[in-house]
Amino acid sequence: MTNPGSIRHPRWRWSAAAATAALALALAPGVAAAGPVTAPAPPAGRPVCDIRDDRLTEISGLVATDDGFVVVNDGADEESRRRIFFLDDRCRVVRTVRYPSRPRDTEDLAVGADGTIWVADTGDNDRARRTVALWRLPPGVARPMLHRLTYPDGAHDAEALLVDAAGRPVIVTKQGGSAGLYRPAAPLRAGGTVPLARVGQVRLPSTTTGNPYSFLGRRVVTGGASAPDGRRVVLRTYADAFEFDVADGDLVGALTTGRPRSIALPDEPQGESVSYSPDGRSLLTVSETANQPPGTRPRILRYALPPAPTPSARRTKPGPTGRAADRGAAERAGDRAAAGPGSRDRAGRGGTAASLVVGGVAVALALVALAMVGARGVGRRGGR
């Protein structure tokens, strides 16, 4: 985040690390040769209500409640936006809760079975924070409590937070390919710092859903939520949501070994938030609107969930998530599918020159996409 009083840099500034990541992803096997795809348009989300409060243009976290919604903004540049916002069922702000100290980069919301609200202060575009944080707001408490955490393997950018059946928070990192899962290795202490433990990774299937960031927008996790009954969990990207079944409360096991159902989310310019409806029958999402035309309002959308498979449903092959035996082969197969019919023939006929052209275009697109996706402005540095 920018320091108080400093000049705000454009949101599209990006670092050398971001450029390197974009190059690596663009040149991954199967990605450079991906071609245009023609597919039926996925069902649109159904509008629920528009948020008209001018403080809420960078919504990064959403939780649906019995009588409305809870949201938080991405970042903390402006003091008036450093709040947990409570909305009614028409998206009108009815209450706000201030943080007792300045958050760094709030990126997601989660709610526990006991009604405790968790805020993930885990954004780190430059991967420079010494610690990240969780804010915890139990029911009836006036101010959230701060819990600092440290990664065991260096800094990460993370925009998704889940809470398992035991009330333990799980942070999901934002990175292409495999997203890391991290959980506190010791009981949280108010005002203190505890280590995180890496407990697994999740690899999402490839899709062809349109979004402003092309293939990269389909590969990075920007939000998550658990169903009210705890039996399902969802992760989203800028393009899609992926729902996993949770058996016996094992959230990490579901994400690392489960096979998700996909829900296309094509209607959002920068979708980073997702929540289950209170009855668990649909997904609710909302997008940032900070860089949209003047007058654009954040709109909460409702998406129908696909039916869960019956226990006797037969799987013809292992899913592409979690600990698949051959993740590299699965990823290449997904990328070839995204390239559309005939992509192999076109690549063969084009020869080396065509490969270079396509690869160069892919690299350029990746750099532009990652610049837009990752950067929130220079200055989000340092640790909490």
mmCIF file of C-alpha atoms in Angstrom, residues 108-259:
data_model
loop_
_atom_site.group_PDB
_atom_site.id
_atom_site.type_symbol
_atom_site.label_atom_id
_atom_site.label_comp_id
_atom_site.label_asym_id
_atom_site.label_seq_id
_atom_site.Cartn_x
_atom_site.Cartn_y
_atom_site.Cartn_z
ATOM 1 C CA ASP A 108 -10.980 -11.906 1.617
ATOM 2 C CA LEU A 109 -13.629 -12.697 4.219
ATOM 3 C CA ALA A 110 -14.712 -15.950 5.830
ATOM 4 C CA VAL A 111 -17.218 -16.835 8.517
ATOM 5 C CA GLY A 112 -16.916 -19.643 11.033
ATOM 6 C CA ALA A 113 -19.675 -21.962 12.232
ATOM 7 C CA ASP A 114 -19.987 -19.852 15.398
ATOM 8 C CA GLY A 115 -20.548 -16.660 13.389
ATOM 9 C CA THR A 116 -17.013 -15.332 13.832
ATOM 10 C CA ILE A 117 -15.945 -13.148 10.910
ATOM 11 C CA TRP A 118 -12.387 -13.538 9.683
ATOM 12 C CA VAL A 119 -10.632 -10.978 7.463
ATOM 13 C CA ALA A 120 -7.580 -12.054 5.461
ATOM 14 C CA ASP A 121 -4.994 -9.255 5.546
ATOM 15 C CA THR A 122 -2.782 -11.325 3.261
ATOM 16 C CA GLY A 123 -2.287 -9.362 0.035
ATOM 17 C CA ASP A 124 1.357 -8.979 -0.983
ATOM 18 C CA ASN A 125 1.786 -8.234 -4.685
ATOM 19 C CA ASP A 126 5.502 -7.550 -4.323
ATOM 20 C CA ARG A 127 6.020 -10.539 -2.000
ATOM 21 C CA ALA A 128 7.825 -8.327 0.461
ATOM 22 C CA ARG A 129 5.863 -8.669 3.711
ATOM 23 C CA ARG A 130 7.619 -10.203 6.703
ATOM 24 C CA THR A 131 4.260 -11.205 8.182
ATOM 25 C CA VAL A 132 0.639 -11.383 7.085
ATOM 26 C CA ALA A 133 -2.383 -11.086 9.339
ATOM 27 C CA LEU A 134 -5.871 -12.279 10.119
ATOM 28 C CA TRP A 135 -8.467 -10.097 11.795
ATOM 29 C CA ARG A 136 -11.014 -11.968 13.929
ATOM 30 C CA LEU A 137 -14.398 -10.484 14.893
ATOM 31 C CA PRO A 138 -16.509 -12.794 17.109
ATOM 32 C CA PRO A 139 -20.236 -12.083 17.454
ATOM 33 C CA GLY A 140 -20.964 -9.211 19.836
ATOM 34 C CA VAL A 141 -17.363 -7.903 19.869
ATOM 35 C CA ALA A 142 -16.881 -4.216 18.986
ATOM 36 C CA ARG A 143 -13.422 -4.391 17.381
ATOM 37 C CA PRO A 144 -11.603 -7.143 15.468
ATOM 38 C CA MET A 145 -8.526 -8.759 17.008
ATOM 39 C CA LEU A 146 -5.247 -8.984 15.098
ATOM 40 C CA HIS A 147 -3.298 -12.223 14.628
ATOM 41 C CA ARG A 148 0.047 -12.087 12.833
ATOM 42 C CA LEU A 149 1.428 -15.050 10.878
ATOM 43 C CA THR A 150 4.640 -15.987 9.081
ATOM 44 C CA TYR A 151 5.058 -18.308 6.093
ATOM 45 C CA PRO A 152 7.567 -21.162 6.424
ATOM 46 C CA ASP A 153 8.902 -20.722 2.875
ATOM 47 C CA GLY A 154 9.063 -17.003 2.118
ATOM 48 C CA ALA A 155 6.490 -14.374 1.232
ATOM 49 C CA HIS A 156 3.367 -15.159 -0.802
ATOM 50 C CA ASP A 157 0.511 -13.157 -2.255
ATOM 51 C CA ALA A 158 -2.830 -14.616 -1.113
ATOM 52 C CA GLU A 159 -6.407 -13.541 -1.779
ATOM 53 C CA ALA A 160 -8.499 -16.466 -0.513
ATOM 54 C CA LEU A 161 -9.418 -17.483 3.035
ATOM 55 C CA LEU A 162 -11.362 -20.528 4.232
ATOM 56 C CA VAL A 163 -12.335 -21.757 7.705
ATOM 57 C CA ASP A 164 -12.496 -25.502 8.326
ATOM 58 C CA ALA A 165 -14.944 -27.432 10.520
ATOM 59 C CA ALA A 166 -12.682 -27.025 13.549
ATOM 60 C CA GLY A 167 -12.661 -23.235 13.146
ATOM 61 C CA ARG A 168 -9.099 -23.134 11.808
ATOM 62 C CA PRO A 169 -8.341 -20.618 9.040
ATOM 63 C CA VAL A 170 -6.761 -21.847 5.807
ATOM 64 C CA ILE A 171 -5.001 -19.365 3.499
ATOM 65 C CA VAL A 172 -4.897 -20.124 -0.246
ATOM 66 C CA THR A 173 -2.160 -18.384 -2.222
ATOM 67 C CA LYS A 174 -2.651 -16.583 -5.514
ATOM 68 C CA GLN A 175 -0.366 -18.179 -8.053
ATOM 69 C CA GLY A 176 -0.745 -19.786 -11.434
ATOM 70 C CA GLY A 177 -0.777 -23.552 -11.605
ATOM 71 C CA SER A 178 -0.755 -24.911 -8.047
ATOM 72 C CA ALA A 179 -1.991 -22.735 -5.181
ATOM 73 C CA GLY A 180 -0.468 -23.349 -1.750
ATOM 74 C CA LEU A 181 -2.595 -24.124 1.317
ATOM 75 C CA TYR A 182 -1.378 -22.784 4.669
ATOM 76 C CA ARG A 183 -2.776 -23.210 8.170
ATOM 77 C CA PRO A 184 -1.568 -21.878 11.548
ATOM 78 C CA ALA A 185 0.867 -24.348 13.126
ATOM 79 C CA ALA A 186 -0.051 -23.209 16.650
ATOM 80 C CA PRO A 187 -3.015 -21.575 18.389
ATOM 81 C CA LEU A 188 -3.472 -17.955 17.334
ATOM 82 C CA ARG A 189 -2.491 -15.280 19.850
ATOM 83 C CA ALA A 190 -4.060 -11.806 19.859
ATOM 84 C CA GLY A 191 -1.330 -9.338 18.942
ATOM 85 C CA GLY A 192 1.246 -12.119 18.641
ATOM 86 C CA THR A 193 2.900 -13.911 15.718
ATOM 87 C CA VAL A 194 2.568 -17.638 15.011
ATOM 88 C CA PRO A 195 4.022 -19.690 12.149
ATOM 89 C CA LEU A 196 2.020 -21.074 9.277
ATOM 90 C CA ALA A 197 2.470 -24.626 8.027
ATOM 91 C CA ARG A 198 2.103 -25.613 4.396
ATOM 92 C CA VAL A 199 -0.535 -28.349 4.394
ATOM 93 C CA GLY A 200 -0.947 -28.994 0.675
ATOM 94 C CA GLN A 201 -1.621 -27.512 -2.711
ATOM 95 C CA VAL A 202 -4.575 -27.355 -5.070
ATOM 96 C CA ARG A 203 -4.492 -27.390 -8.859
ATOM 97 C CA LEU A 204 -7.634 -26.176 -10.586
ATOM 98 C CA PRO A 205 -8.814 -27.602 -13.911
ATOM 99 C CA SER A 206 -8.330 -25.675 -17.133
ATOM 100 C CA THR A 207 -11.345 -23.871 -18.612
ATOM 101 C CA THR A 208 -12.084 -21.582 -21.544
ATOM 102 C CA THR A 209 -14.275 -19.025 -19.741
ATOM 103 C CA GLY A 210 -13.796 -15.506 -21.051
ATOM 104 C CA ASN A 211 -12.409 -12.881 -18.683
ATOM 105 C CA PRO A 212 -10.346 -9.671 -18.942
ATOM 106 C CA TYR A 213 -7.063 -11.484 -18.201
ATOM 107 C CA SER A 214 -7.207 -14.362 -20.676
ATOM 108 C CA PHE A 215 -5.630 -17.691 -19.632
ATOM 109 C CA LEU A 216 -3.933 -16.157 -16.599
ATOM 110 C CA GLY A 217 -7.272 -15.030 -15.195
ATOM 111 C CA ARG A 218 -8.422 -18.652 -15.290
ATOM 112 C CA ARG A 219 -5.486 -19.892 -13.222
ATOM 113 C CA VAL A 220 -5.115 -17.676 -10.148
ATOM 114 C CA VAL A 221 -7.240 -18.048 -7.010
ATOM 115 C CA THR A 222 -8.896 -14.771 -5.975
ATOM 116 C CA GLY A 223 -11.397 -15.894 -3.321
ATOM 117 C CA GLY A 224 -12.952 -18.787 -1.451
ATOM 118 C CA ALA A 225 -15.878 -19.781 0.745
ATOM 119 C CA SER A 226 -17.265 -22.713 2.719
ATOM 120 C CA ALA A 227 -20.880 -23.831 2.486
ATOM 121 C CA PRO A 228 -23.066 -23.226 5.573
ATOM 122 C CA ASP A 229 -23.230 -26.969 6.299
ATOM 123 C CA GLY A 230 -19.461 -27.381 5.898
ATOM 124 C CA ARG A 231 -19.874 -30.151 3.324
ATOM 125 C CA ARG A 232 -18.686 -28.135 0.342
ATOM 126 C CA VAL A 233 -16.045 -25.525 -0.337
ATOM 127 C CA VAL A 234 -15.504 -23.266 -3.329
ATOM 128 C CA LEU A 235 -12.489 -21.478 -4.790
ATOM 129 C CA ARG A 236 -12.804 -18.877 -7.525
ATOM 130 C CA THR A 237 -10.594 -17.298 -10.162
ATOM 131 C CA TYR A 238 -11.289 -14.223 -12.295
ATOM 132 C CA ALA A 239 -13.263 -16.531 -14.606
ATOM 133 C CA ASP A 240 -14.716 -19.510 -12.756
ATOM 134 C CA ALA A 241 -15.681 -21.052 -9.447
ATOM 135 C CA PHE A 242 -14.757 -24.620 -8.476
ATOM 136 C CA GLU A 243 -16.781 -26.484 -5.863
ATOM 137 C CA PHE A 244 -15.323 -29.409 -3.907
ATOM 138 C CA ASP A 245 -17.131 -31.894 -1.669
ATOM 139 C CA VAL A 246 -15.791 -32.016 1.897
ATOM 140 C CA ALA A 247 -15.991 -35.410 3.633
ATOM 141 C CA ASP A 248 -15.810 -35.687 7.435
ATOM 142 C CA GLY A 249 -14.766 -32.043 7.799
ATOM 143 C CA ASP A 250 -11.464 -32.613 5.951
ATOM 144 C CA LEU A 251 -11.272 -29.345 4.001
ATOM 145 C CA VAL A 252 -7.596 -29.712 3.092
ATOM 146 C CA GLY A 253 -8.144 -33.275 1.889
ATOM 147 C CA ALA A 254 -11.028 -32.112 -0.295
ATOM 148 C CA LEU A 255 -8.896 -29.466 -1.979
ATOM 149 C CA THR A 256 -5.805 -31.607 -2.462
ATOM 150 C CA THR A 257 -7.451 -34.817 -3.687
ATOM 151 C CA GLY A 258 -10.987 -33.877 -4.738
ATOM 152 C CA ARG A 259 -12.453 -33.420 -8.191
#
